[in-house]
Structures are given as structure tokens and as C-alpha cells.
Amino acid sequence: MPLAGRFVLAFSPRERAWSTDRGWNPFGFRILPARAGVVLGRSNHGHKHRGSLPTQLLTVGPANLGRASRPAPGGRHGSEDNSKCDSTTRLPARNRCSAPFPSFGAPASGTRWVLDPVDGTANLTHDIPLTGISLALVADEDPLLGVIALPQLGRTYWAADGLGACRDGHPIRIAGPARLDEAMIAIGDYGAGPDTAVRNAAMLEIHAALAPRAQRIRMLGTAAADLALVADSAFGASITLGNRTWDMAAGAVIAREAGAHVTDLDGTDHTTASRCTIAAAPALIDDILGIVQHASTVTGFTGQEDLAC
């Protein structure tokens, strides 16, 4: 169900300053109904086009992380303050995404928006300046469109099925690395709670296998940043032994459209029903899958311990 031919994406730097009640729109991103002569890209005025653009636009993600007060540390399993912080960014974005937009017509059955208003809440809780805001359009089990804002870095990434990926309005495409010993590898968080022992054992096995082979390993604490930075060629791969849709759907589209291989544990194409989320540069995918699958075999990890949602 590709978006190409039905929608195009446009970015305007001015939209970063768009406000409602002094709010902040970190996405600076709009979806336009496809019209003849409209192309994906950017000009000095924010979007590139030939001919007239529609006057009605859907602004995606007027999320307001800047107005959210930093929650007090609430343990590894979150807190009421964390929920309040999420709500500060979730509600404006939900209202905008659910507003009537006649140019699109009725939404297709099974199509939904999936929002993670603060990806990296533990980072925010502890005043670590790296979080993401992640929004995806999903049809059945297939993410079709993804937008990720990394507000502390001042970056916005987006992509749509068949339309490629962009960072701040400029197309991006994976450009290496060619070898694992040249690659920075991102790994997702260890699990917390009583049912995560097998998953954590598999992660330890992955760390042990990668440490002598990869250039460096990083754990950023936000899946949105991990996947966006794979798309941006900063990371050679991202490994997450889980697949929460709100964490992964947007980043999976962006990484895939930038040229990454995005797969499940068994190497099949990634969907919202996948057990794991593995994204890698084309030259690294076989090595990365081999390491993760070996860790799964020796520890008994199957992915069912952390089911997709």
C-alpha cells in the first residue's frame, strides 16, 4: 500500500516556530495530497513544487516537548510524572491528527496514527539531553509514513513508503559503512522487570560478540534516535530485541526508505507484528543477523518474551 502517487511530503523551516498557545511544533512537517507537478523535496521556501499547492494542509505533530516539565525520577518502571509529561506532547498531536481533512477523504480501514510523545522518557527524567518524538501512519501491520523529531539535536527526519527519506528537508541515503569494524552499532535498552532475564541474557551475548568486532557500541536510550541515525549513516546498525509499535514504526520507515535493511529476528521484512527490530546498512545485515540469531540460539530467546504491541 505505497504512499507514492497518493501523498507527498513537504517541510518548511518556518513551521518549527508554529505555535498554538505558545506551543512548539518540532516536526515542521506537512502531508500534502498528491497533485500533478508536486514532488518530494525542498527549496529555499521550504518545499519544492511546480504548479499550485493545495490550500488545506495537515500539520502533523504539533507536539510540545518544550513546554513539558521534567518529571521527577520515578524508578525504572515509570511514574505518574512521566505520564503527565507524555500527555503534554500527546494531546495536541492527537487533536491535530484526528481533525477533519477533506482533501484526504475517508481513512482506509485498518489505518491508524501511532504516536510516541516522548521516546526516551528515562533520559528526560534524568536530564539526559536526548529524546525523540515519533509519529507513524500504519496500515494493518505495515508502517507507511514516519516522522521523528530529535528536539535536543534540532533535527527532524521523515519518510514515506516509496518516497525516500529526508533530514530537515534534504534527502538522505545510507552511505556505508562497508565493514563491521568501521561501524558504530546502536543497541536498545536492557529490559526491566521479572520477565526479562532471557532477553537480557541475549543482549549480553550480543554485546560480547560485537565488542571485539564493531568499532564501537552505543546505547542511547531512545529507539527513535537509533533508527534515525542508521538512516543518517551515523550508525551502521540498530538492534532492539523488541518491537513496540510506538517506538519502532516511524524509525523503521525512515531507515528502510534511506536504504537500510529492516528485519525481524529471522531476517524477514519488519512489520508491526515482528518480534524484534534490526536495521542495518546493506553491507552489514548478514553479520548483524548472524550475531543476533546466534545469541537467540544460545540463550533461548525467541522474541515472544517481548511481544509487539
Coordinates of N, CA, C and O in Angstrom, one line a residue, residues 112 114 141 143 199 223 227 239-252 262-265 269-278 301 303 305-309:
R112 N -4.1 3.7 10.9 CA -4.1 4.5 12.2 C -2.8 5.2 12.4 O -1.7 4.9 11.8
V114 N 0.2 6.3 15.0 CA 0.8 5.8 16.2 C 1.8 6.8 16.7 O 2.7 7.2 15.9
E141 N -0.5 -4.0 9.3 CA 0.8 -4.2 10.0 C 2.0 -3.5 9.4 O 3.1 -3.7 9.8
P143 N 4.0 -0.1 8.5 CA 4.2 1.4 8.6 C 4.4 2.0 7.2 O 5.2 1.5 6.5
R199 N 15.7 -12.2 27.7 CA 16.0 -11.1 26.7 C 17.4 -10.5 27.1 O 18.2 -10.2 26.3
A223 N 14.9 4.6 20.9 CA 14.9 3.8 19.7 C 14.7 4.8 18.5 O 15.2 4.5 17.4
L227 N 17.2 4.6 15.2 CA 16.8 4.3 13.8 C 17.1 5.5 12.9 O 17.5 5.3 11.7
I239 N 20.0 -2.5 16.9 CA 19.5 -3.8 17.3 C 18.6 -3.6 18.5 O 19.0 -3.1 19.5
T240 N 17.3 -3.9 18.4 CA 16.4 -3.9 19.5 C 15.7 -5.2 19.6 O 15.0 -5.7 18.7
L241 N 15.8 -5.9 20.8 CA 15.1 -7.2 21.0 C 13.7 -6.9 21.5 O 13.3 -7.3 22.6
G242 N 12.9 -6.3 20.6 CA 11.5 -6.0 20.9 C 11.0 -5.2 19.7 O 11.7 -4.8 18.8
N243 N 9.7 -4.9 19.8 CA 9.1 -4.2 18.7 C 7.8 -3.5 19.1 O 6.7 -3.8 18.7
R244 N 7.9 -2.6 20.1 CA 6.7 -1.8 20.4 C 6.4 -0.8 19.3 O 7.3 -0.1 18.9
T245 N 5.2 -0.9 18.8 CA 4.9 -0.1 17.6 C 5.2 1.4 17.7 O 5.7 2.0 16.8
W246 N 4.8 1.9 18.9 CA 5.0 3.4 19.1 C 6.5 3.7 19.1 O 6.9 4.8 18.7
D247 N 7.4 2.8 19.5 CA 8.8 3.0 19.5 C 9.4 2.9 18.1 O 10.4 3.6 17.7
M248 N 8.9 1.9 17.3 CA 9.7 1.5 16.1 C 9.1 1.8 14.8 O 9.8 1.9 13.8
A249 N 7.8 2.0 14.7 CA 7.2 2.1 13.4 C 7.7 3.3 12.5 O 8.1 3.1 11.4
A250 N 7.8 4.5 13.1 CA 8.3 5.6 12.4 C 9.8 5.4 11.9 O 10.1 5.7 10.8
G251 N 10.6 5.0 12.9 CA 12.0 4.8 12.6 C 12.2 3.7 11.6 O 13.2 3.8 10.7
A252 N 11.4 2.7 11.6 CA 11.6 1.6 10.6 C 11.3 2.1 9.2 O 12.1 1.7 8.3
V262 N 15.7 -3.6 7.1 CA 15.0 -3.6 8.4 C 14.2 -4.9 8.5 O 13.3 -5.2 7.7
T263 N 14.6 -5.7 9.5 CA 14.1 -7.1 9.5 C 13.7 -7.5 10.9 O 14.0 -6.8 11.9
D264 N 13.1 -8.6 11.0 CA 12.8 -9.3 12.2 C 14.0 -10.2 12.6 O 15.0 -10.3 11.9
L265 N 13.8 -10.9 13.7 CA 14.9 -11.8 14.2 C 15.3 -12.8 13.1 O 16.5 -13.2 13.0
D269 N 11.1 -9.4 6.4 CA 10.9 -7.9 6.5 C 10.1 -7.5 7.7 O 9.2 -8.2 8.2
H270 N 10.5 -6.4 8.2 CA 10.0 -5.9 9.5 C 8.5 -5.3 9.3 O 8.3 -4.6 8.3
T271 N 7.6 -5.7 10.2 CA 6.3 -5.1 10.3 C 6.0 -4.8 11.8 O 6.8 -5.1 12.6
T272 N 4.8 -4.3 12.0 CA 4.4 -4.1 13.4 C 4.2 -5.4 14.2 O 4.2 -5.4 15.4
A273 N 4.1 -6.5 13.4 CA 3.9 -7.9 14.1 C 5.3 -8.6 14.3 O 5.3 -9.7 14.9
S274 N 6.3 -8.0 13.9 CA 7.7 -8.6 14.1 C 8.0 -8.7 15.6 O 7.5 -7.9 16.4
R275 N 8.9 -9.6 15.9 CA 9.3 -9.8 17.3 C 10.4 -8.9 17.7 O 10.5 -8.4 18.9
C276 N 11.3 -8.5 16.8 CA 12.5 -7.7 17.0 C 12.6 -6.7 15.9 O 11.9 -6.8 14.9
T277 N 13.4 -5.7 16.1 CA 13.7 -4.6 15.1 C 15.2 -4.5 14.9 O 15.9 -4.0 15.8
I278 N 15.6 -5.0 13.7 CA 17.0 -4.9 13.4 C 17.1 -4.2 12.1 O 16.6 -4.5 11.1
F301 N 16.3 -17.2 23.6 CA 15.4 -16.0 23.3 C 14.7 -16.2 22.0 O 15.3 -16.5 21.0
G303 N 11.9 -13.9 21.2 CA 11.1 -12.7 20.9 C 9.7 -12.7 21.4 O 9.1 -11.7 21.6
E305 N 9.0 -13.3 24.3 CA 9.1 -12.7 25.7 C 8.7 -11.2 25.7 O 8.5 -10.6 26.7
D306 N 8.8 -10.5 24.5 CA 8.6 -9.1 24.4 C 7.7 -8.9 23.2 O 8.2 -8.4 22.2
L307 N 6.5 -9.3 23.3 CA 5.6 -9.2 22.1 C 5.4 -7.8 21.6 O 5.3 -6.9 22.3
A308 N 5.2 -7.7 20.3 CA 4.9 -6.5 19.6 C 3.5 -6.0 20.1 O 2.6 -6.8 20.4
C309 N 3.4 -4.7 20.2 CA 2.1 -4.1 20.6 C 1.6 -3.1 19.6 O 2.4 -2.5 18.8

